[in-house]
Amino acid sequence: MITTVGTLQTGLQAGKRRTRQRRAVLEAVRNCMTHPDAQWVYEQVRKELPRISLGTVYRNLDLLSREGFIQQLKIGGSYTRYDGDVHSHSHITCRRCGMIENVDVPPLSSVIEEAISTTHFSDVTPQLDFYGICMRCRQQAN
Amino acid sequence: MITTVGTLQTGLQAGKRRTRQRRAVLEAVRNCMTHPDAQWVYEQVRKELPRISLGTVYRNLDLLSREGFIQQLKIGGSYTRYDGDVHSHSHITCRRCGMIENVDVPPLSSVIEEAISTTHFSDVTPQLDFYGICMRCRQQAN
DNA sequence: ATAGGTGCAAATGTTTTGCTGTCAA
DNA sequence: TTGACAGCAAAACATTTGCACCTAT
């Protein structure tokens, strides 16, 4: 069995050293389907490495996202969330409970490209997100 | 000359009382073109009302955005920014300096509507934002 | 051996809140 | 008159950072 923990399939390495802490953080984000925040990752990783600190989790989440191993999501709530899926996709956030789900959206039309061209910005990337009410919240007749 | 400070043209009122503090906060956000944060609004309003507290600014910004008089922007940086322009439009944020500019984007295509329909969410609103490098930052050869 | 990384705790920066007093209606 | 709101300060909250020690290379 080949283990690729802490390494992309291409053999790329995050940071300069391959530490247990970094591998565990990447592993946790990748295995989580719910777009976790730093606290969740911390609690998860602590099951394996009880002495890891929250600061280390933050530092690694930052490094991993800067180097493109994971994605930082600054949508909706009051804290930053992470996504182990780095392929380009959108997110839909529940306005009531904050739950995030993935949405596959086709490439944005040339109409939007035109809108961008009216600005004086360069290297522009669009980010399309959605907000709504999830099924679970809708069913809870409050 | 008709003054509409603190009141929408329709005569709607924010909150239950028309306080000087609330009017000044709304005024400040409306007159500012740079999508200010709470601190900026605080400093601005303090010129007129030196005894206003930051807490009051936050409470009013919150109330005004909940009631639709202004718009809350949770994009990019580490703090919440506000927009006095409540008509539906997008924003483009500079990745380097955080500067925000407005972008007028045509209505999103039906292709996107379809993507939304694959989710189990209701009352979905799309939010399209852009990130890039502004002209000023590009010119500063760093 | 050594630079990069970790743990810990304190600091930071933004936003919220409890309480008491004030003021718009 | 009275309840919504303001001022103040402390608390809450997520996140960052300084420093001494550790460890992957």
Coordinates of C-alpha atoms (C1' of nucleotides) in Angstrom, one line a residue:
Chain A
M1 CA 0.0 0.0 0.0
I2 CA 1.3 3.4 -1.0
T3 CA 0.8 6.2 1.5
T4 CA 0.6 9.7 0.1
V5 CA -0.1 11.4 3.4
G6 CA 1.4 14.9 3.4
T7 CA 2.3 14.7 -0.3
L8 CA 0.4 15.3 -3.4
Q9 CA 0.2 12.5 -5.9
T10 CA 2.7 14.5 -8.0
G11 CA 5.2 14.2 -5.2
L12 CA 5.0 17.9 -4.3
Q13 CA 5.7 18.7 -0.7
A14 CA 4.1 21.3 1.6
G15 CA 6.6 23.5 3.3
K16 CA 10.3 22.5 3.8
R17 CA 9.8 19.6 6.2
R18 CA 7.5 16.7 6.3
T19 CA 6.3 16.9 9.9
R20 CA 3.7 14.6 11.5
Q21 CA 1.7 17.7 12.5
R22 CA 1.5 19.0 8.9
R23 CA 0.6 15.6 7.5
A24 CA -2.2 15.2 10.1
V25 CA -3.7 18.6 9.4
L26 CA -3.7 18.0 5.6
E27 CA -5.2 14.5 6.2
A28 CA -7.9 15.9 8.4
V29 CA -9.0 18.6 6.0
R30 CA -8.9 16.1 3.1
N31 CA -11.0 13.5 4.8
C32 CA -13.6 16.0 6.0
M33 CA -16.6 16.6 3.8
T34 CA -18.0 19.5 5.8
H35 CA -15.6 22.4 5.1
P36 CA -14.2 22.5 8.7
D37 CA -12.8 25.4 10.6
A38 CA -9.5 25.5 12.5
Q39 CA -11.1 24.4 15.8
W40 CA -12.6 21.3 14.2
V41 CA -9.3 20.4 12.6
Y42 CA -7.5 20.9 15.9
E43 CA -9.9 18.6 17.7
Q44 CA -9.7 16.0 15.0
V45 CA -5.9 16.0 14.8
R46 CA -5.6 15.9 18.6
K47 CA -7.0 12.4 18.6
E48 CA -3.8 11.3 17.0
L49 CA -1.4 14.0 18.2
P50 CA -2.7 15.0 21.7
R51 CA 0.0 17.6 22.2
I52 CA -0.5 19.5 19.0
S53 CA -1.3 23.2 19.6
L54 CA -3.9 25.3 18.0
G55 CA -1.2 27.7 16.8
T56 CA 0.4 24.9 14.9
V57 CA -2.9 24.0 13.3
Y58 CA -3.4 27.6 12.2
R59 CA 0.2 27.9 10.9
N60 CA -0.2 24.7 8.9
L61 CA -3.6 25.6 7.5
D62 CA -2.2 28.9 6.4
L63 CA 0.9 27.3 4.8
L64 CA -1.1 24.5 3.1
S65 CA -3.5 27.0 1.6
R66 CA -0.8 29.4 0.5
E67 CA 0.9 26.5 -1.3
G68 CA -2.3 25.3 -2.9
F69 CA -2.8 22.0 -1.0
I70 CA -6.1 23.1 0.4
Q71 CA -8.5 26.0 -0.1
Q72 CA -9.3 28.8 2.3
L73 CA -13.0 29.7 2.4
K74 CA -13.8 33.2 3.7
I75 CA -17.5 33.0 3.1
G76 CA -20.5 33.6 5.4
G77 CA -19.7 33.1 9.0
S78 CA -17.2 34.7 11.4
Y79 CA -14.4 32.2 11.0
T80 CA -12.3 30.9 8.2
R81 CA -13.2 27.4 6.8
Y82 CA -11.1 25.0 4.7
D83 CA -11.7 22.7 1.8
G84 CA -9.5 19.8 0.9
D85 CA -11.0 19.8 -2.6
V86 CA -8.8 22.3 -4.6
H87 CA -10.6 21.9 -7.9
S88 CA -12.5 25.0 -8.9
H89 CA -16.0 24.9 -7.6
S90 CA -18.6 27.0 -5.8
H91 CA -20.2 26.8 -2.4
I92 CA -23.6 27.2 -1.1
T93 CA -24.0 28.3 2.5
C94 CA -27.1 28.0 4.7
R95 CA -28.1 31.4 6.0
R96 CA -29.5 29.8 9.1
C97 CA -27.0 27.1 10.3
G98 CA -23.9 28.0 8.2
M99 CA -23.7 24.6 6.6
I100 CA -21.7 24.6 3.4
E101 CA -22.2 22.3 0.4
N102 CA -20.3 22.2 -2.9
V103 CA -21.9 23.3 -6.1
D104 CA -20.5 22.6 -9.6
V105 CA -21.0 25.6 -11.7
P106 CA -20.1 25.8 -15.4
P107 CA -17.5 28.3 -16.6
L108 CA -18.7 31.8 -16.3
S109 CA -19.9 33.4 -19.5
S110 CA -18.1 36.0 -21.6
V111 CA -20.6 38.5 -20.4
I112 CA -18.9 38.4 -17.0
E113 CA -15.4 38.6 -18.6
E114 CA -16.6 41.8 -20.2
A115 CA -17.7 43.3 -16.9
I116 CA -14.3 42.6 -15.4
S117 CA -12.6 44.3 -18.4
T118 CA -14.3 47.6 -17.3
T119 CA -12.3 47.6 -14.1
H120 CA -8.6 48.6 -13.8
F121 CA -7.7 45.4 -12.1
S122 CA -5.4 42.7 -13.5
D123 CA -5.1 39.0 -12.8
V124 CA -8.8 38.8 -12.0
T125 CA -10.4 35.7 -10.7
P126 CA -14.2 35.4 -10.2
Q127 CA -15.7 33.8 -7.1
L128 CA -19.3 32.8 -7.3
D129 CA -21.0 31.7 -4.1
F130 CA -24.5 31.1 -3.1
Y131 CA -26.6 31.6 0.0
G132 CA -29.8 29.9 0.8
I133 CA -31.7 27.8 3.4
C134 CA -30.7 24.1 3.6
M135 CA -33.3 21.3 3.7
R136 CA -32.7 20.5 7.3
C137 CA -33.4 24.1 8.4
R138 CA -36.4 24.3 6.2
Q139 CA -37.9 21.2 7.8
Q140 CA -37.5 22.5 11.3
A141 CA -40.7 24.5 11.5
N142 CA -39.5 27.2 13.8
Chain B
M1 CA -33.7 71.5 0.0
I2 CA -35.1 68.3 1.3
T3 CA -33.0 66.4 3.8
T4 CA -33.5 62.6 3.8
V5 CA -30.8 61.9 6.4
G6 CA -31.7 58.8 8.4
T7 CA -34.7 58.1 6.2
L8 CA -35.1 56.4 2.9
Q9 CA -36.8 58.3 0.2
T10 CA -39.8 56.1 0.8
G11 CA -40.0 57.4 4.3
L12 CA -39.0 54.1 5.9
Q13 CA -37.2 54.4 9.2
A14 CA -34.3 52.4 10.6
G15 CA -35.0 51.0 14.0
K16 CA -37.7 52.4 16.3
R17 CA -36.1 55.8 17.1
R18 CA -34.5 58.4 15.0
T19 CA -31.3 59.1 16.9
R20 CA -28.5 61.4 15.9
Q21 CA -26.1 58.5 16.3
R22 CA -27.9 56.3 13.8
R23 CA -28.4 59.1 11.3
A24 CA -24.7 59.9 11.4
V25 CA -23.7 56.3 10.9
L26 CA -26.0 55.9 7.9
E27 CA -24.9 59.3 6.6
A28 CA -21.2 58.3 6.9
V29 CA -21.6 55.0 5.1
R30 CA -23.7 56.6 2.3
N31 CA -21.2 59.4 1.7
C32 CA -18.2 57.1 1.6
M33 CA -17.2 55.5 -1.7
T34 CA -14.6 53.2 -0.3
H35 CA -16.6 50.5 1.4
P36 CA -15.5 51.4 4.9
D37 CA -15.1 49.2 8.0
A38 CA -16.6 50.0 11.4
Q39 CA -13.5 51.7 12.6
W40 CA -13.5 54.2 9.7
V41 CA -17.2 55.0 10.3
Y42 CA -16.4 55.5 14.0
E43 CA -13.6 58.0 13.3
Q44 CA -15.7 59.8 10.7
V45 CA -18.8 60.1 12.9
R46 CA -16.7 61.2 15.9
K47 CA -16.0 64.4 14.1
E48 CA -19.6 65.3 14.5
L49 CA -20.5 63.4 17.7
P50 CA -17.3 63.1 19.7
R51 CA -18.9 61.1 22.5
I52 CA -20.2 58.3 20.3
S53 CA -18.9 54.8 21.2
L54 CA -17.6 52.1 18.9
G55 CA -20.2 49.8 20.3
T56 CA -22.9 52.1 19.1
V57 CA -21.4 52.2 15.7
Y58 CA -21.4 48.4 15.5
R59 CA -24.9 48.2 16.8
N60 CA -26.1 50.7 14.2
L61 CA -24.2 49.2 11.4
D62 CA -25.7 45.8 12.3
L63 CA -29.3 47.2 12.5
L64 CA -29.0 49.2 9.4
S65 CA -27.8 46.2 7.4
R66 CA -30.4 43.9 8.9
E67 CA -33.1 46.3 7.8
G68 CA -31.6 46.8 4.4
F69 CA -30.5 50.4 4.6
I70 CA -26.9 49.4 3.9
Q71 CA -25.1 46.3 2.8
Q72 CA -22.7 44.2 4.8
L73 CA -19.6 42.9 2.9
K74 CA -17.9 39.9 4.2
I75 CA -15.3 39.6 1.5
G76 CA -11.6 39.5 1.5
G77 CA -10.0 41.0 4.6
S78 CA -10.3 40.2 8.3
Y79 CA -13.0 42.7 9.1
T80 CA -16.5 43.5 7.9
R81 CA -17.0 46.3 5.5
Y82 CA -20.1 48.2 4.5
D83 CA -21.7 49.6 1.4
G84 CA -24.2 52.4 1.3
D85 CA -25.3 51.3 -2.2
V86 CA -27.9 48.6 -1.7
H87 CA -28.7 48.0 -5.4
S88 CA -27.5 44.5 -6.5
H89 CA -23.9 44.7 -7.7
S90 CA -20.6 42.9 -7.4
H91 CA -17.3 43.9 -5.9
I92 CA -13.7 43.5 -6.9
T93 CA -11.1 43.3 -4.2
C94 CA -7.4 43.9 -4.5
R95 CA -5.5 40.9 -3.3
R96 CA -2.6 43.1 -2.2
C97 CA -4.1 46.2 -0.6
G98 CA -7.7 45.2 0.0
M99 CA -9.2 48.1 -1.9
I100 CA -12.7 47.4 -3.0
E101 CA -14.4 48.7 -6.2
N102 CA -17.9 48.2 -7.5
V103 CA -18.5 46.1 -10.6
D104 CA -21.8 46.1 -12.5
V105 CA -22.5 42.5 -13.7
P106 CA -25.4 41.5 -15.9
P107 CA -27.9 39.1 -14.5
L108 CA -26.5 35.6 -14.1
S109 CA -27.4 33.2 -16.8
S110 CA -29.9 30.4 -16.6
V111 CA -27.0 27.9 -16.6
I112 CA -26.2 29.0 -13.1
E113 CA -29.9 28.8 -12.1
E114 CA -29.7 25.2 -13.2
A115 CA -26.6 24.5 -11.0
I116 CA -28.5 25.9 -8.0
S117 CA -31.4 23.6 -8.7
T118 CA -29.2 20.6 -8.2
T119 CA -28.9 21.6 -4.5
H120 CA -31.4 21.0 -1.8
F121 CA -31.4 24.6 -0.8
S122 CA -34.3 27.1 -1.1
D123 CA -34.4 30.9 -1.3
V124 CA -31.0 30.9 -3.1
T125 CA -29.3 34.1 -3.9
P126 CA -26.0 34.1 -5.9
Q127 CA -23.1 36.3 -4.9
L128 CA -20.4 37.0 -7.5
D129 CA -17.2 38.6 -6.4
F130 CA -13.9 39.2 -8.0
Y131 CA -10.3 39.3 -6.8
G132 CA -7.4 40.9 -8.6
I133 CA -4.6 43.4 -8.4
C134 CA -5.6 47.1 -8.6
M135 CA -3.8 49.5 -10.8
R136 CA -2.1 51.4 -8.0
C137 CA -0.5 48.2 -6.6
R138 CA 0.5 47.0 -10.0
Q139 CA 2.4 50.3 -10.6
Q140 CA 4.3 50.1 -7.3
A141 CA 7.2 48.0 -8.5
N142 CA 7.8 46.0 -5.4
Chain C
dA1 C1' 24.6 20.8 12.8
dT2 C1' 21.0 23.7 11.7
dA3 C1' 17.1 26.0 9.9
dG4 C1' 12.4 25.1 10.0
dG5 C1' 8.8 23.7 12.9
dT6 C1' 6.4 23.0 17.3
dG7 C1' 4.2 24.0 22.0
dC8 C1' 2.9 27.3 25.0
dA9 C1' 1.0 31.4 26.3
dA10 C1' 0.5 36.0 25.7
dA11 C1' -1.0 39.4 22.5
dT12 C1' -3.8 41.2 18.8
dG13 C1' -7.7 42.8 16.4
dT14 C1' -12.4 42.8 15.6
dT15 C1' -16.9 42.4 17.3
dT16 C1' -20.3 41.6 21.1
dT17 C1' -22.4 42.4 25.4
dG18 C1' -23.9 43.8 30.3
dC19 C1' -25.0 47.5 32.7
dT20 C1' -26.5 51.9 33.9
dG21 C1' -28.0 56.2 32.4
dT22 C1' -30.3 59.0 28.7
dC23 C1' -33.5 60.6 25.3
dA24 C1' -36.9 60.4 21.4
dA25 C1' -41.7 59.6 20.9
Chain D
dT1 C1' -43.6 58.2 31.0
dT2 C1' -41.2 54.6 29.1
dG3 C1' -38.8 51.5 26.3
dA4 C1' -35.4 51.9 22.8
dC5 C1' -31.0 53.4 22.5
dA6 C1' -26.3 55.3 23.9
dG7 C1' -21.8 55.3 26.4
dC8 C1' -18.5 52.8 28.7
dA9 C1' -15.8 49.0 29.7
dA10 C1' -15.2 44.3 30.0
dA11 C1' -15.7 40.1 27.6
dA12 C1' -15.8 37.1 23.8
dC13 C1' -13.9 35.3 19.8
dA14 C1' -10.9 34.0 16.1
dT15 C1' -6.4 34.4 14.9
dT16 C1' -1.4 35.7 15.2
dT17 C1' 3.0 35.9 17.3
dG18 C1' 7.4 35.8 20.4
dC19 C1' 10.2 32.7 22.3
dA20 C1' 12.6 28.6 23.9
dC21 C1' 12.9 24.0 22.7
dC22 C1' 12.7 20.2 19.3
dT23 C1' 13.5 17.5 15.1
dA24 C1' 13.6 16.4 10.1
dT25 C1' 17.0 16.7 6.9

